[in-house]
Amino acid sequence: SIQDRFDGILRGLKGTAKISESNIEEAVSQIRRALLEADVNIKVVRTFINDVREEAKGEGVLKAVSPGQQFTKILSDKLQELLGGQAEPIRWNREGPTVIMMVGLQGSGKTTSAGKLAGMLKKKGRKPFLIAADVYRPAAVDQLVVLGEQLGVPVFRPIDDDPFKTAVEGLAEAKRQGADTILLDTAGRLHIDEGMMAELEAIRGEIQPSEILFVADAMIGQDAVNAASEFDRRLAFTGVVLTKLDGDTRGGSALSIRSVTGKPIKFVGLGEKLDAIEQFHPDRMAQRILG
Amino acid sequence: AGVGRRLDAELLEELEEALLVSDLGPDLCDTVIHALRERAKLDSGTGLAKMIEEELLKAMGERQQDAPRPPAGELRVILVVGVNGAGKTTTIGKLAHRLREEGGQVMIAAADTFRAAAIEQLERWAERAGAQLVKSKPGADPAAVAYDALGAAKARGCDTLLVDTAGRLQNKKNLMQELEKMGRVLGRALPGAPHEVLLVLDGTTGQNALSQARLFSEASGVNGLVVTKLDGTARGGIALAIHRELGLPLRWVGTGEGIDDLQPFDAGLYTRALFE
Ligand SMILES: Nc1nc2c(ncn2[C@@H]2O[C@H](COP(=O)(O)OP(=O)(O)OP(=O)(O)O)[C@@H](O)[C@H]2O)c(=O)[nH]1
Ligand SMILES: Nc1nc2c(ncn2[C@@H]2O[C@H](COP(=O)(O)OP(=O)(O)OP(=O)(O)O)[C@@H](O)[C@H]2O)c(=O)[nH]1
Ligand SMILES: [Mg+2]
Ligand SMILES: [Mg+2]
């Protein structure tokens, strides 16, 4: 763990010699390695360790009784702060039903997360409604229909193989049924696919969701910043769902995505079952990234 | 990297960043940069791009051993494994199509009996590819489905059986044991099976791919990799790190969501994309 690495570097100095700036530099290079191994983006790592270096030199590490511990504390506090101090709730619509749009790369967990959110909201006494607007992936609609059946939540099927029409008519039907929260599942797509990104922009423009959730696979590597920043640039998403955190990935993507877009990570996926979703905890994520 | 540039410190820094951004990982990246630094001292004749490509190819293994095949006329069994959402089912559709185009008779086993509409999804692909399919009900024992499919494939004179499995994260011991059992069942039904065990990796995956490769290899004897979604901006450098550590050859690259979007691995193209 990173604490062990620091203890290793700064161990010989407790009480005997003063720790020097070069000791701090050695520790900083360990952090850099650890963060890269954890899949934090290289540019984000660079900015982060510059801040940590300044704080370590300026604050108390040089004079601390236990420099290794002090350094780890600075590191973990900074990481937690960057990940977003408080878990942020869903942006509820002030008037009328809340529309939540799920977007992201292929296979990230959008359909499953739409189901999980519907389940979570139903347990909280809300009246969710699912719209299956992925007309491309074979049996994507069937997948959401099965989840809806398992949850007892209505699922609106595509109209004319047209995601835009489906979103619009689905919203109208949801209102007719008195639903208060609409979860719109969309097809996975590449951020560099002009036509597919334009499709999302058009849907967003028309139905004006109060929440757009970028669903990202926690094991994503350096590419996280490319996808996240482009989805953000085009859609101005309002929150992130980080999935498959029941795996053993360190999940540095959380820091990359948060740093580059400034958007809050709202939920984490912790399994394949429909109840495996939780609020995001920045402190737990910080510990995990540091390994 | 410009063709006319010298390998100085600034260029090495730029290159290091390019390789890290391609998900080579800090370890392999250090090795490559160090090797280049050494070579630059001794060898000013080789062009820069060529030098970088050569160092990367050392990690990749330019000549990949051919995929293991059964004796002529015997059914070949290919087991497809990997984490959730990597692209296993889609890759099977593409592989089936390719084999059909080459004149083969293909059987597919719908052994993902867990995920919602997994069987329906695979059915669509089998239809598109002109492959046969053996399936059971959701919740059925995956090894039993694979076993039945193998029997049917032999009976109907198919030359290849592709087995689709449910996505699973490698740290889930019970799910990895399920894969071990699948391998044993196939091997008992047909000695030598599964001849190929393909680990499908999402091309956007970071260093966790190493853990995937290690643990899936332990559980199911992976002997080949597929890297998908390289039509995006990810470069899939993790395949080099995996090859360096475990010697696993990269067999196929997924380049889109269509049935034709599968390329055999080309070491030169792959390595050049990592630093260009
Ligand atoms: N272990 C685990 N698996 C998950 C989690 N979230 C989703 N999955 C699985 O990941 C795979 C992909 O999930 P989907 O919901 O189909 O992903 P998607 O983003 O809708 O995929 P596309 O529509 O093809 O882009 C499925 O096997 C899911 O069961 C999670 O938090 N943990
Ligand atoms: N752009 C692109 N998308 C791909 C590629 N391969 C697969 N996909 C997409 O990735 C998503 C997941 O593919 P699946 O084949 O369902 O993945 P899987 O591994 O079978 O998923 P599970 O069975 O849920 O674990 C789908 O939307 C596919 O269309 C590829 O090479 N490029
Ligand atoms: Mg989906
Ligand atoms: Mg599948």
Coordinates of C-alpha atoms in Angstrom, one line a residue, chain B residues 29-245:
Chain B
C29 CA 6.7 2.1 -20.3
D30 CA 9.8 2.5 -18.2
T31 CA 11.3 -0.6 -19.8
V32 CA 10.7 0.7 -23.3
I33 CA 11.9 4.2 -22.6
H34 CA 15.1 2.9 -21.0
A35 CA 15.8 0.6 -23.9
L36 CA 15.3 3.4 -26.3
R37 CA 17.7 5.7 -24.3
E38 CA 20.3 2.9 -24.5
R39 CA 19.8 2.3 -28.2
A40 CA 20.0 6.0 -29.1
K41 CA 23.5 6.1 -27.6
L42 CA 24.8 3.3 -29.8
D43 CA 22.6 3.4 -32.9
S44 CA 22.0 6.7 -34.7
G45 CA 21.4 4.9 -38.0
T46 CA 17.9 3.5 -37.5
G47 CA 15.0 5.9 -38.0
L48 CA 13.3 6.9 -34.8
A49 CA 9.8 5.5 -35.6
K50 CA 11.4 2.2 -36.6
M51 CA 13.3 2.1 -33.4
I52 CA 10.3 2.7 -31.2
E53 CA 8.3 0.2 -33.2
E54 CA 11.0 -2.4 -32.7
E55 CA 11.2 -1.9 -28.9
L56 CA 7.4 -2.2 -28.7
L57 CA 7.4 -5.3 -30.9
K58 CA 9.8 -7.0 -28.4
A59 CA 7.0 -6.6 -25.8
M60 CA 4.3 -7.7 -28.2
G61 CA 6.0 -10.6 -29.8
E62 CA 6.0 -10.1 -33.6
R63 CA 5.4 -13.6 -34.6
Q64 CA 2.5 -15.1 -32.6
Q65 CA 2.3 -18.8 -32.5
D66 CA -0.7 -20.1 -34.4
A67 CA -3.8 -20.9 -32.5
P68 CA -4.0 -24.5 -31.3
R69 CA -6.1 -26.7 -33.5
P70 CA -7.4 -30.3 -33.1
P71 CA -6.4 -33.0 -35.6
A72 CA -8.0 -32.6 -39.1
G73 CA -11.7 -33.4 -39.3
E74 CA -12.2 -33.1 -35.5
L75 CA -14.5 -30.4 -34.0
R76 CA -12.7 -27.3 -32.8
V77 CA -14.0 -25.8 -29.6
I78 CA -13.5 -22.1 -28.8
L79 CA -14.4 -20.9 -25.3
V80 CA -15.0 -17.2 -24.9
V81 CA -14.5 -15.6 -21.5
G82 CA -14.1 -12.1 -19.9
V83 CA -15.5 -9.5 -17.7
N84 CA -18.9 -8.0 -18.0
G85 CA -19.5 -5.9 -21.1
A86 CA -16.1 -6.5 -22.7
G87 CA -17.7 -7.6 -26.0
K88 CA -17.8 -11.5 -25.8
T89 CA -21.2 -12.0 -27.4
T90 CA -20.6 -9.5 -30.2
T91 CA -17.2 -11.0 -30.9
I92 CA -18.7 -14.5 -31.2
G93 CA -21.2 -13.2 -33.7
K94 CA -18.3 -11.7 -35.7
L95 CA -16.2 -14.9 -35.5
A96 CA -19.1 -17.1 -36.5
H97 CA -19.6 -14.9 -39.5
R98 CA -16.0 -15.0 -40.5
L99 CA -15.9 -18.8 -40.2
R100 CA -19.1 -19.1 -42.2
E101 CA -17.6 -16.9 -45.0
E102 CA -14.6 -19.3 -45.0
G103 CA -17.1 -22.1 -45.7
G104 CA -17.3 -23.6 -42.2
Q105 CA -20.3 -25.0 -40.3
V106 CA -20.5 -23.2 -37.0
M107 CA -22.4 -24.1 -33.8
I108 CA -22.8 -21.6 -30.9
A109 CA -23.5 -22.5 -27.3
A110 CA -25.6 -19.9 -25.4
A111 CA -24.0 -20.7 -22.1
D112 CA -24.7 -17.2 -20.5
T113 CA -27.8 -18.4 -18.7
F114 CA -27.7 -15.6 -16.2
R115 CA -27.9 -12.1 -17.7
A116 CA -31.2 -10.6 -18.9
A117 CA -31.8 -11.3 -22.6
A118 CA -28.3 -12.7 -23.1
I119 CA -29.7 -15.7 -25.0
E120 CA -31.9 -13.5 -27.2
Q121 CA -28.9 -11.3 -28.0
L122 CA -26.9 -14.3 -29.1
E123 CA -29.8 -15.7 -31.1
R124 CA -29.8 -12.6 -33.2
W125 CA -26.1 -12.9 -33.9
A126 CA -26.3 -16.5 -34.7
E127 CA -29.1 -15.7 -37.2
R128 CA -27.1 -12.9 -38.8
A129 CA -24.0 -15.1 -39.1
G130 CA -25.8 -18.2 -40.3
A131 CA -24.6 -20.3 -37.4
Q132 CA -26.6 -22.9 -35.4
L133 CA -27.4 -22.4 -31.8
V134 CA -28.0 -24.6 -28.8
K135 CA -29.6 -22.8 -25.8
S136 CA -31.5 -23.7 -22.7
K137 CA -33.7 -21.7 -20.2
P138 CA -32.3 -18.8 -18.2
G139 CA -30.9 -20.2 -15.0
A140 CA -29.8 -23.5 -16.5
D141 CA -26.4 -24.9 -15.7
P142 CA -24.0 -23.2 -18.2
A143 CA -21.7 -26.3 -18.4
A144 CA -24.7 -28.4 -19.3
V145 CA -25.6 -26.1 -22.2
A146 CA -22.0 -26.2 -23.4
Y147 CA -22.0 -30.0 -23.1
D148 CA -25.3 -30.3 -25.1
A149 CA -24.0 -27.9 -27.7
L150 CA -20.8 -30.0 -28.1
G151 CA -22.9 -33.1 -28.7
A152 CA -25.1 -31.4 -31.2
A153 CA -22.1 -29.9 -33.0
K154 CA -20.5 -33.4 -33.4
A155 CA -23.8 -34.9 -34.5
R156 CA -24.4 -32.3 -37.1
G157 CA -20.9 -32.3 -38.5
C158 CA -20.0 -28.8 -37.5
D159 CA -16.3 -27.9 -37.6
T160 CA -16.3 -25.2 -34.9
L161 CA -18.2 -24.7 -31.7
L162 CA -18.1 -21.2 -30.1
V163 CA -19.1 -21.1 -26.4
D164 CA -20.4 -17.8 -25.1
T165 CA -20.2 -17.4 -21.3
A166 CA -21.6 -14.8 -18.9
G167 CA -19.5 -11.8 -18.0
R168 CA -17.8 -12.1 -14.6
L169 CA -15.3 -10.1 -12.6
Q170 CA -12.1 -12.1 -12.0
N171 CA -12.2 -11.6 -8.2
K172 CA -15.4 -13.6 -7.8
K173 CA -14.1 -17.0 -6.8
N174 CA -17.4 -18.9 -7.3
L175 CA -17.8 -17.5 -10.8
M176 CA -14.2 -18.4 -11.7
Q177 CA -14.9 -21.9 -10.3
E178 CA -17.9 -22.1 -12.7
L179 CA -15.5 -21.4 -15.6
E180 CA -13.1 -24.1 -14.4
K181 CA -16.0 -26.6 -14.3
M182 CA -17.0 -25.5 -17.9
G183 CA -13.5 -26.3 -19.1
R184 CA -13.5 -29.7 -17.4
V185 CA -16.9 -30.6 -18.8
L186 CA -15.8 -29.7 -22.3
G187 CA -12.6 -31.6 -22.0
R188 CA -14.4 -34.7 -20.8
A189 CA -16.9 -34.5 -23.7
L190 CA -14.1 -34.1 -26.2
P191 CA -10.4 -34.7 -25.2
G192 CA -8.4 -31.6 -26.0
A193 CA -11.4 -29.2 -25.8
P194 CA -11.5 -26.3 -25.4
H195 CA -8.7 -25.9 -28.0
E196 CA -8.9 -22.1 -27.8
V197 CA -9.8 -20.1 -24.8
L198 CA -10.1 -16.5 -25.8
L199 CA -10.1 -13.7 -23.2
V200 CA -12.0 -10.7 -24.5
L201 CA -10.7 -7.4 -23.2
D202 CA -12.4 -4.1 -23.6
G203 CA -9.9 -1.9 -25.4
T204 CA -10.6 1.0 -23.0
T205 CA -9.5 -1.1 -19.9
G206 CA -6.5 0.1 -17.9
Q207 CA -4.1 -1.8 -15.7
N208 CA -6.9 -4.0 -14.3
A209 CA -6.6 -6.0 -17.5
L210 CA -3.4 -7.6 -16.0
S211 CA -5.4 -8.9 -13.1
Q212 CA -8.1 -10.1 -15.6
A213 CA -5.5 -11.9 -17.7
R214 CA -3.8 -13.6 -14.6
L215 CA -7.0 -14.8 -12.9
F216 CA -8.9 -15.9 -16.1
S217 CA -5.8 -17.8 -17.2
E218 CA -5.6 -19.6 -13.8
A219 CA -9.3 -20.5 -14.0
S220 CA -9.7 -21.4 -17.6
G221 CA -6.3 -21.8 -19.3
V222 CA -6.6 -18.7 -21.6
N223 CA -4.4 -19.1 -24.6
G224 CA -5.5 -16.1 -26.7
L225 CA -6.6 -12.5 -26.4
V226 CA -9.2 -10.4 -28.2
V227 CA -9.1 -6.6 -27.7
T228 CA -12.4 -4.9 -28.6
K229 CA -13.5 -1.3 -29.1
L230 CA -10.3 -0.1 -30.8
D231 CA -12.4 2.0 -33.1
G232 CA -12.6 4.5 -30.2
T233 CA -9.7 6.6 -28.9
A234 CA -8.2 3.9 -26.6
R235 CA -5.1 2.2 -27.9
G236 CA -5.2 -1.1 -26.0
G237 CA -1.5 -0.9 -24.8
I238 CA -2.4 -3.3 -22.0
A239 CA -2.2 -6.2 -24.5
L240 CA 1.6 -5.6 -24.6
A241 CA 1.9 -5.6 -20.9
I242 CA -0.1 -8.8 -20.7
H243 CA 1.9 -10.4 -23.5
R244 CA 5.2 -9.4 -21.7
E245 CA 4.0 -10.9 -18.4

